[in-house]
């Protein structure tokens, strides 16, 4: 991670700050602010020997310079070190100047896209040309301070992310207020989500009850229909059985009766009936005769 590499670059200066006092502490500020890869300074700023620079007029300038590198910008440096300002800061060498402008790009990126146009940056950072501006942006990208693209057509720097910088003590109350508001919004959102979840659960329980009631009523109706079908089936079987046994059981028409009806009804006269009887008697007598001969 870039932030960890920045702390690693600062570590040697933290070790030296334990013993550096007076002029040595001021020189340590100059060394740290020009060292490659060193872009965070709050830990160095908080060391006792660096804080003691505020005790004399010459040392306080270096203390203020370190504060600007920690959480200020090139604009802050110009305002404090102007010729009309009594507390003029120490002059910057080329490496310090480049680093402060790189850090200023990080700060400007947090202010919005309108501060990242080529014309605006050329004025804010006192750059002589577009080529110098693009070189500065590329160096900041290489140092992992920015994740950005150069839009030369629209004269704009498109920044997607930046490295973190040290936080000034004066900015802490505003940060706390912002975080508190954010927490309040999160709590409101969570309450709304909980209310929606409970509403969904109630609806689900109600739907389940409706489904269970529907299935119960449906089962009752099915059982009722099955009972009706069984009753109708028994009635049909009783009628069918009665129709099959009707002739014999109710003393109805038998086979012999039908034969008698045929013989009597289709004959048409008494003679036909008598002839049938005589034929029957003749057959019976012949049978007896043959039996007697044997």
PDB file of C-alpha atoms in Angstrom:
ATOM      1  CA  UNK A   1       0.000   0.000   0.000  1.00  0.00           C
ATOM      2  CA  UNK A   2       1.170   3.518  -0.825  1.00  0.00           C
ATOM      3  CA  UNK A   3       0.393   4.907   2.634  1.00  0.00           C
ATOM      4  CA  UNK A   4       2.571   2.239   4.222  1.00  0.00           C
ATOM      5  CA  UNK A   5       5.440   3.064   1.864  1.00  0.00           C
ATOM      6  CA  UNK A   6       5.118   6.739   2.846  1.00  0.00           C
ATOM      7  CA  UNK A   7       5.443   5.812   6.530  1.00  0.00           C
ATOM      8  CA  UNK A   8       8.441   3.625   5.734  1.00  0.00           C
ATOM      9  CA  UNK A   9      10.100   6.589   4.012  1.00  0.00           C
ATOM     10  CA  UNK A  10       9.420   8.766   7.084  1.00  0.00           C
ATOM     11  CA  UNK A  11      10.777   6.231   9.601  1.00  0.00           C
ATOM     12  CA  UNK A  12      14.474   7.313   9.426  1.00  0.00           C
ATOM     13  CA  UNK A  13      13.539  10.926  10.157  1.00  0.00           C
ATOM     14  CA  UNK A  14      11.458   9.864  13.160  1.00  0.00           C
ATOM     15  CA  UNK A  15      14.498   8.092  14.537  1.00  0.00           C
ATOM     16  CA  UNK A  16      16.722  11.149  14.022  1.00  0.00           C
ATOM     17  CA  UNK A  17      14.130  13.474  15.571  1.00  0.00           C
ATOM     18  CA  UNK A  18      14.600  11.810  18.962  1.00  0.00           C
ATOM     19  CA  UNK A  19      18.023  13.404  19.327  1.00  0.00           C
ATOM     20  CA  UNK A  20      17.943  16.399  16.953  1.00  0.00           C
ATOM     21  CA  UNK A  21      17.523  19.787  18.622  1.00  0.00           C
ATOM     22  CA  UNK A  22      17.792  23.421  17.547  1.00  0.00           C
ATOM     23  CA  UNK A  23      19.397  23.853  14.159  1.00  0.00           C
ATOM     24  CA  UNK A  24      19.658  20.089  13.665  1.00  0.00           C
ATOM     25  CA  UNK A  25      15.884  19.796  14.017  1.00  0.00           C
ATOM     26  CA  UNK A  26      15.384  22.552  11.430  1.00  0.00           C
ATOM     27  CA  UNK A  27      17.744  20.777   9.013  1.00  0.00           C
ATOM     28  CA  UNK A  28      15.795  17.570   9.632  1.00  0.00           C
ATOM     29  CA  UNK A  29      12.628  19.337   8.433  1.00  0.00           C
ATOM     30  CA  UNK A  30      14.374  20.330   5.202  1.00  0.00           C
ATOM     31  CA  UNK A  31      15.648  16.771   4.656  1.00  0.00           C
ATOM     32  CA  UNK A  32      12.249  15.190   5.247  1.00  0.00           C
ATOM     33  CA  UNK A  33      10.376  17.608   2.978  1.00  0.00           C
ATOM     34  CA  UNK A  34      12.715  16.945   0.065  1.00  0.00           C
ATOM     35  CA  UNK A  35      13.171  13.181   0.516  1.00  0.00           C
ATOM     36  CA  UNK A  36      11.764  11.043  -2.338  1.00  0.00           C
ATOM     37  CA  UNK A  37       8.695   8.973  -1.421  1.00  0.00           C
ATOM     38  CA  UNK A  38       8.062  10.813   1.844  1.00  0.00           C
ATOM     39  CA  UNK A  39       4.575  12.387   1.647  1.00  0.00           C
ATOM     40  CA  UNK A  40       3.222  12.197   5.228  1.00  0.00           C
ATOM     41  CA  UNK A  41       4.620  14.279   8.075  1.00  0.00           C
ATOM     42  CA  UNK A  42       2.205  14.329  11.013  1.00  0.00           C
ATOM     43  CA  UNK A  43       4.204  11.788  13.036  1.00  0.00           C
ATOM     44  CA  UNK A  44       7.354  13.889  12.608  1.00  0.00           C
ATOM     45  CA  UNK A  45       5.412  17.039  13.390  1.00  0.00           C
ATOM     46  CA  UNK A  46       4.258  15.606  16.730  1.00  0.00           C
ATOM     47  CA  UNK A  47       7.730  14.710  18.034  1.00  0.00           C
ATOM     48  CA  UNK A  48       8.841  16.847  21.033  1.00  0.00           C
ATOM     49  CA  UNK A  49      12.063  18.158  19.471  1.00  0.00           C
ATOM     50  CA  UNK A  50      10.268  19.372  16.350  1.00  0.00           C
ATOM     51  CA  UNK A  51       7.620  21.047  18.494  1.00  0.00           C
ATOM     52  CA  UNK A  52      10.367  22.901  20.350  1.00  0.00           C
ATOM     53  CA  UNK A  53      11.186  24.765  17.142  1.00  0.00           C
ATOM     54  CA  UNK A  54       8.282  27.048  18.050  1.00  0.00           C
ATOM     55  CA  UNK A  55      10.350  28.422  20.962  1.00  0.00           C
ATOM     56  CA  UNK A  56      12.540  30.672  18.783  1.00  0.00           C
ATOM     57  CA  UNK A  57      11.824  32.976  15.848  1.00  0.00           C
ATOM     58  CA  UNK A  58      14.047  31.157  13.362  1.00  0.00           C
ATOM     59  CA  UNK A  59      12.874  27.684  14.298  1.00  0.00           C
ATOM     60  CA  UNK A  60       9.172  28.530  14.075  1.00  0.00           C
ATOM     61  CA  UNK A  61       9.529  29.164  10.334  1.00  0.00           C
ATOM     62  CA  UNK A  62      10.644  25.585   9.799  1.00  0.00           C
ATOM     63  CA  UNK A  63       7.826  24.335  12.000  1.00  0.00           C
ATOM     64  CA  UNK A  64       5.287  26.237   9.898  1.00  0.00           C
ATOM     65  CA  UNK A  65       6.920  24.947   6.713  1.00  0.00           C
ATOM     66  CA  UNK A  66       6.507  21.355   7.944  1.00  0.00           C
ATOM     67  CA  UNK A  67       2.828  22.038   8.712  1.00  0.00           C
ATOM     68  CA  UNK A  68       2.282  23.239   5.139  1.00  0.00           C
ATOM     69  CA  UNK A  69       3.851  20.058   3.779  1.00  0.00           C
ATOM     70  CA  UNK A  70       1.718  18.009   6.157  1.00  0.00           C
ATOM     71  CA  UNK A  71      -1.713  19.444   5.339  1.00  0.00           C
ATOM     72  CA  UNK A  72      -1.257  22.707   3.403  1.00  0.00           C
ATOM     73  CA  UNK A  73      -0.764  23.605  -0.250  1.00  0.00           C
ATOM     74  CA  UNK A  74       1.384  25.680  -2.547  1.00  0.00           C
ATOM     75  CA  UNK A  75      -1.163  28.503  -2.257  1.00  0.00           C
ATOM     76  CA  UNK A  76      -0.702  28.512   1.521  1.00  0.00           C
ATOM     77  CA  UNK A  77       3.050  28.685   1.114  1.00  0.00           C
ATOM     78  CA  UNK A  78       2.798  31.660  -1.262  1.00  0.00           C
ATOM     79  CA  UNK A  79       0.468  33.476   1.115  1.00  0.00           C
ATOM     80  CA  UNK A  80       2.708  33.021   4.133  1.00  0.00           C
ATOM     81  CA  UNK A  81       6.037  33.591   2.389  1.00  0.00           C
ATOM     82  CA  UNK A  82       5.056  36.693   0.432  1.00  0.00           C
ATOM     83  CA  UNK A  83       7.424  39.638   0.709  1.00  0.00           C
ATOM     84  CA  UNK A  84       4.810  41.649   2.600  1.00  0.00           C
ATOM     85  CA  UNK A  85       4.411  38.945   5.229  1.00  0.00           C
ATOM     86  CA  UNK A  86       6.589  39.284   8.322  1.00  0.00           C
ATOM     87  CA  UNK A  87       6.688  35.511   8.908  1.00  0.00           C
ATOM     88  CA  UNK A  88       8.354  34.657   5.626  1.00  0.00           C
ATOM     89  CA  UNK A  89       9.026  30.928   5.328  1.00  0.00           C
ATOM     90  CA  UNK A  90      12.352  29.440   4.290  1.00  0.00           C
ATOM     91  CA  UNK A  91      12.877  29.236   0.524  1.00  0.00           C
ATOM     92  CA  UNK A  92      12.189  25.937  -1.211  1.00  0.00           C
ATOM     93  CA  UNK A  93      14.646  24.059  -3.383  1.00  0.00           C
ATOM     94  CA  UNK A  94      13.487  22.362  -6.591  1.00  0.00           C
ATOM     95  CA  UNK A  95      12.719  19.019  -4.970  1.00  0.00           C
ATOM     96  CA  UNK A  96      10.726  20.644  -2.187  1.00  0.00           C
ATOM     97  CA  UNK A  97       8.850  22.794  -4.670  1.00  0.00           C
ATOM     98  CA  UNK A  98       7.918  19.824  -6.858  1.00  0.00           C
ATOM     99  CA  UNK A  99       6.740  17.806  -3.850  1.00  0.00           C
ATOM    100  CA  UNK A 100       4.608  20.640  -2.496  1.00  0.00           C
ATOM    101  CA  UNK A 101       2.949  21.070  -5.879  1.00  0.00           C
ATOM    102  CA  UNK A 102       2.319  17.326  -6.079  1.00  0.00           C
ATOM    103  CA  UNK A 103       0.658  17.409  -2.669  1.00  0.00           C
ATOM    104  CA  UNK A 104      -1.317  20.461  -3.769  1.00  0.00           C
ATOM    105  CA  UNK A 105      -2.736  18.415  -6.653  1.00  0.00           C
ATOM    106  CA  UNK A 106      -4.113  15.940  -4.109  1.00  0.00           C
ATOM    107  CA  UNK A 107      -5.799  18.747  -2.195  1.00  0.00           C
ATOM    108  CA  UNK A 108      -7.207  20.371  -5.350  1.00  0.00           C
ATOM    109  CA  UNK A 109      -8.628  17.032  -6.516  1.00  0.00           C
ATOM    110  CA  UNK A 110     -10.726  16.884  -3.361  1.00  0.00           C
ATOM    111  CA  UNK A 111     -12.234  20.301  -4.124  1.00  0.00           C
ATOM    112  CA  UNK A 112     -13.907  19.246  -7.360  1.00  0.00           C
ATOM    113  CA  UNK A 113     -13.387  18.939 -11.081  1.00  0.00           C
ATOM    114  CA  UNK A 114     -13.529  22.687 -11.685  1.00  0.00           C
ATOM    115  CA  UNK A 115     -10.176  23.056  -9.916  1.00  0.00           C
ATOM    116  CA  UNK A 116      -8.494  20.532 -12.219  1.00  0.00           C
ATOM    117  CA  UNK A 117      -8.710  22.328 -15.554  1.00  0.00           C
ATOM    118  CA  UNK A 118      -5.471  23.170 -17.282  1.00  0.00           C
ATOM    119  CA  UNK A 119      -5.973  26.967 -17.118  1.00  0.00           C
ATOM    120  CA  UNK A 120      -6.853  26.825 -13.410  1.00  0.00           C
ATOM    121  CA  UNK A 121      -3.882  24.640 -12.468  1.00  0.00           C
ATOM    122  CA  UNK A 122      -1.428  26.717 -14.474  1.00  0.00           C
ATOM    123  CA  UNK A 123      -2.374  29.761 -12.419  1.00  0.00           C
ATOM    124  CA  UNK A 124      -2.734  28.039  -9.030  1.00  0.00           C
ATOM    125  CA  UNK A 125       0.570  26.175  -9.223  1.00  0.00           C
ATOM    126  CA  UNK A 126       2.571  28.879 -11.055  1.00  0.00           C
ATOM    127  CA  UNK A 127       3.464  26.558 -13.918  1.00  0.00           C
ATOM    128  CA  UNK A 128       5.003  28.063 -17.050  1.00  0.00           C
ATOM    129  CA  UNK A 129       3.414  25.745 -19.644  1.00  0.00           C
ATOM    130  CA  UNK A 130       1.024  22.884 -20.291  1.00  0.00           C
ATOM    131  CA  UNK A 131       4.000  20.577 -20.733  1.00  0.00           C
ATOM    132  CA  UNK A 132       5.204  21.461 -17.219  1.00  0.00           C
ATOM    133  CA  UNK A 133       1.697  20.791 -15.854  1.00  0.00           C
ATOM    134  CA  UNK A 134       1.446  17.391 -17.540  1.00  0.00           C
ATOM    135  CA  UNK A 135       4.916  16.431 -16.299  1.00  0.00           C
ATOM    136  CA  UNK A 136       3.870  17.343 -12.759  1.00  0.00           C
ATOM    137  CA  UNK A 137       0.693  15.258 -13.007  1.00  0.00           C
ATOM    138  CA  UNK A 138       2.607  12.291 -14.404  1.00  0.00           C
ATOM    139  CA  UNK A 139       5.132  12.502 -11.564  1.00  0.00           C
ATOM    140  CA  UNK A 140       2.275  12.535  -9.044  1.00  0.00           C
ATOM    141  CA  UNK A 141       0.731   9.478 -10.683  1.00  0.00           C
ATOM    142  CA  UNK A 142       4.096   7.710 -10.615  1.00  0.00           C
ATOM    143  CA  UNK A 143       4.427   8.480  -6.886  1.00  0.00           C
ATOM    144  CA  UNK A 144       0.965   6.898  -6.304  1.00  0.00           C
ATOM    145  CA  UNK A 145      -0.450  10.226  -5.138  1.00  0.00           C
ATOM    146  CA  UNK A 146      -3.066  10.251  -7.886  1.00  0.00           C
ATOM    147  CA  UNK A 147      -4.963   7.851 -10.066  1.00  0.00           C
ATOM    148  CA  UNK A 148      -5.807  10.087 -13.011  1.00  0.00           C
ATOM    149  CA  UNK A 149      -5.949  10.592 -16.776  1.00  0.00           C
ATOM    150  CA  UNK A 150      -4.893  13.568 -18.857  1.00  0.00           C
ATOM    151  CA  UNK A 151      -7.693  14.780 -21.111  1.00  0.00           C
ATOM    152  CA  UNK A 152      -5.726  16.992 -23.484  1.00  0.00           C
ATOM    153  CA  UNK A 153      -8.719  17.517 -25.773  1.00  0.00           C
ATOM    154  CA  UNK A 154     -10.841  19.115 -23.040  1.00  0.00           C
ATOM    155  CA  UNK A 155      -7.844  20.533 -21.120  1.00  0.00           C
ATOM    156  CA  UNK A 156      -8.805  18.600 -17.990  1.00  0.00           C
ATOM    157  CA  UNK A 157      -7.339  16.163 -15.478  1.00  0.00           C
ATOM    158  CA  UNK A 158      -9.736  13.306 -14.678  1.00  0.00           C
ATOM    159  CA  UNK A 159      -8.927  12.090 -11.157  1.00  0.00           C
ATOM    160  CA  UNK A 160     -10.488   8.827  -9.975  1.00  0.00           C
ATOM    161  CA  UNK A 161      -8.721   8.521  -6.601  1.00  0.00           C
ATOM    162  CA  UNK A 162      -5.985  10.110  -4.486  1.00  0.00           C
ATOM    163  CA  UNK A 163      -3.698   9.157  -1.652  1.00  0.00           C
ATOM    164  CA  UNK A 164      -4.554  10.310   1.845  1.00  0.00           C
ATOM    165  CA  UNK A 165      -2.923  13.345   3.396  1.00  0.00           C
ATOM    166  CA  UNK A 166      -2.390  14.362   7.009  1.00  0.00           C
ATOM    167  CA  UNK A 167      -5.365  15.977   8.723  1.00  0.00           C
ATOM    168  CA  UNK A 168      -4.992  19.465  10.182  1.00  0.00           C
ATOM    169  CA  UNK A 169      -6.177  19.854  13.799  1.00  0.00           C
ATOM    170  CA  UNK A 170      -8.605  22.585  12.691  1.00  0.00           C
ATOM    171  CA  UNK A 171     -10.273  20.118  10.284  1.00  0.00           C
ATOM    172  CA  UNK A 172     -11.019  17.475  12.914  1.00  0.00           C
ATOM    173  CA  UNK A 173     -14.276  19.043  14.281  1.00  0.00           C
ATOM    174  CA  UNK A 174     -15.669  19.319  10.754  1.00  0.00           C
ATOM    175  CA  UNK A 175     -14.716  15.697  10.085  1.00  0.00           C
ATOM    176  CA  UNK A 176     -16.406  14.586  13.304  1.00  0.00           C
ATOM    177  CA  UNK A 177     -19.561  16.486  12.364  1.00  0.00           C
ATOM    178  CA  UNK A 178     -19.554  14.942   8.896  1.00  0.00           C
ATOM    179  CA  UNK A 179     -19.096  11.443  10.288  1.00  0.00           C
ATOM    180  CA  UNK A 180     -21.820  12.037  12.889  1.00  0.00           C
ATOM    181  CA  UNK A 181     -24.240  13.124  10.168  1.00  0.00           C
ATOM    182  CA  UNK A 182     -23.290  10.099   8.140  1.00  0.00           C
ATOM    183  CA  UNK A 183     -23.925   7.842  11.137  1.00  0.00           C
ATOM    184  CA  UNK A 184     -27.345   9.438  11.637  1.00  0.00           C
ATOM    185  CA  UNK A 185     -28.219   8.861   7.999  1.00  0.00           C
ATOM    186  CA  UNK A 186     -27.068   5.240   8.294  1.00  0.00           C
ATOM    187  CA  UNK A 187     -29.222   4.733  11.372  1.00  0.00           C
ATOM    188  CA  UNK A 188     -32.254   6.167   9.570  1.00  0.00           C
ATOM    189  CA  UNK A 189     -31.605   3.905   6.606  1.00  0.00           C
ATOM    190  CA  UNK A 190     -31.257   0.869   8.877  1.00  0.00           C
ATOM    191  CA  UNK A 191     -34.538   1.728  10.596  1.00  0.00           C
ATOM    192  CA  UNK A 192     -36.255   1.982   7.216  1.00  0.00           C
ATOM    193  CA  UNK A 193     -34.766  -1.339   6.160  1.00  0.00           C
ATOM    194  CA  UNK A 194     -35.900  -2.994   9.417  1.00  0.00           C
ATOM    195  CA  UNK A 195     -39.409  -1.611   8.936  1.00  0.00           C
ATOM    196  CA  UNK A 196     -39.516  -2.907   5.364  1.00  0.00           C
ATOM    197  CA  UNK A 197     -38.238  -6.326   6.439  1.00  0.00           C
ATOM    198  CA  UNK A 198     -40.893  -6.562   9.148  1.00  0.00           C
ATOM    199  CA  UNK A 199     -43.571  -5.523   6.658  1.00  0.00           C
ATOM    200  CA  UNK A 200     -42.410  -8.181   4.212  1.00  0.00           C
ATOM    201  CA  UNK A 201     -42.430 -10.785   6.965  1.00  0.00           C
ATOM    202  CA  UNK A 202     -45.983  -9.814   7.972  1.00  0.00           C
ATOM    203  CA  UNK A 203     -47.137 -10.028   4.371  1.00  0.00           C
ATOM    204  CA  UNK A 204     -45.483 -13.413   3.986  1.00  0.00           C
ATOM    205  CA  UNK A 205     -47.198 -14.732   7.137  1.00  0.00           C
ATOM    206  CA  UNK A 206     -50.558 -13.394   5.933  1.00  0.00           C
ATOM    207  CA  UNK A 207     -50.107 -14.997   2.526  1.00  0.00           C
ATOM    208  CA  UNK A 208     -49.166 -18.273   4.181  1.00  0.00           C
ATOM    209  CA  UNK A 209     -52.310 -18.158   6.257  1.00  0.00           C
ATOM    210  CA  UNK A 210     -54.430 -17.508   3.171  1.00  0.00           C
ATOM    211  CA  UNK A 211     -52.793 -20.414   1.362  1.00  0.00           C
ATOM    212  CA  UNK A 212     -53.301 -22.731   4.347  1.00  0.00           C
ATOM    213  CA  UNK A 213     -56.971 -21.702   4.616  1.00  0.00           C
ATOM    214  CA  UNK A 214     -57.470 -22.210   0.891  1.00  0.00           C
ATOM    215  CA  UNK A 215     -55.901 -25.667   1.043  1.00  0.00           C
ATOM    216  CA  UNK A 216     -58.039 -26.585   4.061  1.00  0.00           C
ATOM    217  CA  UNK A 217     -61.276 -25.543   2.338  1.00  0.00           C
ATOM    218  CA  UNK A 218     -60.190 -27.315  -0.842  1.00  0.00           C
ATOM    219  CA  UNK A 219     -59.513 -30.541   1.083  1.00  0.00           C
ATOM    220  CA  UNK A 220     -62.952 -30.381   2.707  1.00  0.00           C
ATOM    221  CA  UNK A 221     -64.644 -29.933  -0.661  1.00  0.00           C
ATOM    222  CA  UNK A 222     -62.670 -32.794  -2.156  1.00  0.00           C
ATOM    223  CA  UNK A 223     -63.745 -35.119   0.648  1.00  0.00           C
ATOM    224  CA  UNK A 224     -67.356 -34.036   0.182  1.00  0.00           C
ATOM    225  CA  UNK A 225     -67.196 -34.750  -3.562  1.00  0.00           C
ATOM    226  CA  UNK A 226     -65.668 -38.176  -2.938  1.00  0.00           C
ATOM    227  CA  UNK A 227     -68.517 -39.003  -0.539  1.00  0.00           C
ATOM    228  CA  UNK A 228     -71.130 -37.987  -3.113  1.00  0.00           C
ATOM    229  CA  UNK A 229     -69.480 -40.087  -5.823  1.00  0.00           C
ATOM    230  CA  UNK A 230     -69.448 -43.181  -3.557  1.00  0.00           C
ATOM    231  CA  UNK A 231     -73.175 -42.776  -2.824  1.00  0.00           C
ATOM    232  CA  UNK A 232     -74.053 -42.510  -6.502  1.00  0.00           C
ATOM    233  CA  UNK A 233     -71.956 -45.594  -7.335  1.00  0.00           C
ATOM    234  CA  UNK A 234     -73.831 -47.811  -4.805  1.00  0.00           C
ATOM    235  CA  UNK A 235     -77.247 -46.780  -6.234  1.00  0.00           C
ATOM    236  CA  UNK A 236     -76.216 -47.760  -9.754  1.00  0.00           C
ATOM    237  CA  UNK A 237     -75.066 -51.222  -8.651  1.00  0.00           C
ATOM    238  CA  UNK A 238     -78.364 -51.944  -6.831  1.00  0.00           C
ATOM    239  CA  UNK A 239     -80.433 -51.020  -9.907  1.00  0.00           C
ATOM    240  CA  UNK A 240     -78.208 -53.147 -12.188  1.00  0.00           C
ATOM    241  CA  UNK A 241     -78.488 -56.204  -9.944  1.00  0.00           C
ATOM    242  CA  UNK A 242     -82.294 -55.839  -9.774  1.00  0.00           C
ATOM    243  CA  UNK A 243     -82.525 -55.722 -13.564  1.00  0.00           C
ATOM    244  CA  UNK A 244     -80.484 -58.953 -13.940  1.00  0.00           C
ATOM    245  CA  UNK A 245     -82.554 -60.984 -11.455  1.00  0.00           C
ATOM    246  CA  UNK A 246     -85.938 -59.465 -12.286  1.00  0.00           C
ATOM    247  CA  UNK A 247     -87.478 -62.374 -14.161  1.00  0.00           C
ATOM    248  CA  UNK A 248     -86.771 -65.031 -11.553  1.00  0.00           C
ATOM    249  CA  UNK A 249     -86.793 -63.105  -8.362  1.00  0.00           C
ATOM    250  CA  UNK A 250     -90.029 -61.244  -8.961  1.00  0.00           C
ATOM    251  CA  UNK A 251     -91.806 -64.255 -10.481  1.00  0.00           C
ATOM    252  CA  UNK A 252     -91.610 -62.737 -13.943  1.00  0.00           C
ATOM    253  CA  UNK A 253     -91.076 -64.202 -17.306  1.00  0.00           C
ATOM    254  CA  UNK A 254     -89.041 -67.474 -17.404  1.00  0.00           C
ATOM    255  CA  UNK A 255     -87.732 -69.384 -20.412  1.00  0.00           C
ATOM    256  CA  UNK A 256     -90.471 -71.995 -20.229  1.00  0.00           C
ATOM    257  CA  UNK A 257     -93.146 -69.357 -20.043  1.00  0.00           C
ATOM    258  CA  UNK A 258     -91.750 -67.678 -23.105  1.00  0.00           C
ATOM    259  CA  UNK A 259     -91.830 -70.972 -24.986  1.00  0.00           C
ATOM    260  CA  UNK A 260     -95.418 -71.533 -23.950  1.00  0.00           C
ATOM    261  CA  UNK A 261     -96.285 -68.042 -25.080  1.00  0.00           C
ATOM    262  CA  UNK A 262     -94.633 -68.683 -28.400  1.00  0.00           C
ATOM    263  CA  UNK A 263     -96.446 -71.911 -28.865  1.00  0.00           C
ATOM    264  CA  UNK A 264     -99.830 -70.556 -27.857  1.00  0.00           C
ATOM    265  CA  UNK A 265     -99.717 -67.067 -29.229  1.00  0.00           C
ATOM    266  CA  UNK A 266     -98.150 -67.639 -32.605  1.00  0.00           C
ATOM    267  CA  UNK A 267    -100.229 -70.778 -33.269  1.00  0.00           C
ATOM    268  CA  UNK A 268    -103.413 -68.814 -33.651  1.00  0.00           C
ATOM    269  CA  UNK A 269    -105.916 -71.721 -32.867  1.00  0.00           C
ATOM    270  CA  UNK A 270    -106.730 -74.489 -30.384  1.00  0.00           C
ATOM    271  CA  UNK A 271    -105.803 -77.162 -32.863  1.00  0.00           C
ATOM    272  CA  UNK A 272    -102.217 -76.058 -32.900  1.00  0.00           C
ATOM    273  CA  UNK A 273    -101.997 -76.502 -29.151  1.00  0.00           C
ATOM    274  CA  UNK A 274    -103.627 -79.918 -29.280  1.00  0.00           C
ATOM    275  CA  UNK A 275    -101.296 -81.022 -32.084  1.00  0.00           C
ATOM    276  CA  UNK A 276     -98.312 -80.093 -29.973  1.00  0.00           C
ATOM    277  CA  UNK A 277     -99.663 -82.097 -27.087  1.00  0.00           C
ATOM    278  CA  UNK A 278    -100.275 -85.142 -29.307  1.00  0.00           C
ATOM    279  CA  UNK A 279     -96.768 -85.008 -30.686  1.00  0.00           C
ATOM    280  CA  UNK A 280     -95.392 -84.925 -27.178  1.00  0.00           C
ATOM    281  CA  UNK A 281     -97.518 -87.878 -26.127  1.00  0.00           C
ATOM    282  CA  UNK A 282     -96.476 -89.870 -29.276  1.00  0.00           C
ATOM    283  CA  UNK A 283     -92.791 -89.336 -28.541  1.00  0.00           C
ATOM    284  CA  UNK A 284     -93.276 -90.354 -24.932  1.00  0.00           C
ATOM    285  CA  UNK A 285     -95.168 -93.544 -25.982  1.00  0.00           C
ATOM    286  CA  UNK A 286     -92.499 -94.474 -28.529  1.00  0.00           C
ATOM    287  CA  UNK A 287     -89.836 -94.113 -25.904  1.00  0.00           C
ATOM    288  CA  UNK A 288     -91.743 -96.418 -23.533  1.00  0.00           C
ATOM    289  CA  UNK A 289     -92.247 -98.975 -26.337  1.00  0.00           C
ATOM    290  CA  UNK A 290     -88.590 -99.135 -27.155  1.00  0.00           C
ATOM    291  CA  UNK A 291     -87.837 -99.528 -23.575  1.00  0.00           C
ATOM    292  CA  UNK A 292     -90.235-102.449 -23.291  1.00  0.00           C
ATOM    293  CA  UNK A 293     -88.694-104.364 -26.191  1.00  0.00           C
ATOM    294  CA  UNK A 294     -85.311-104.194 -24.611  1.00  0.00           C
TER     295      UNK A 294
END
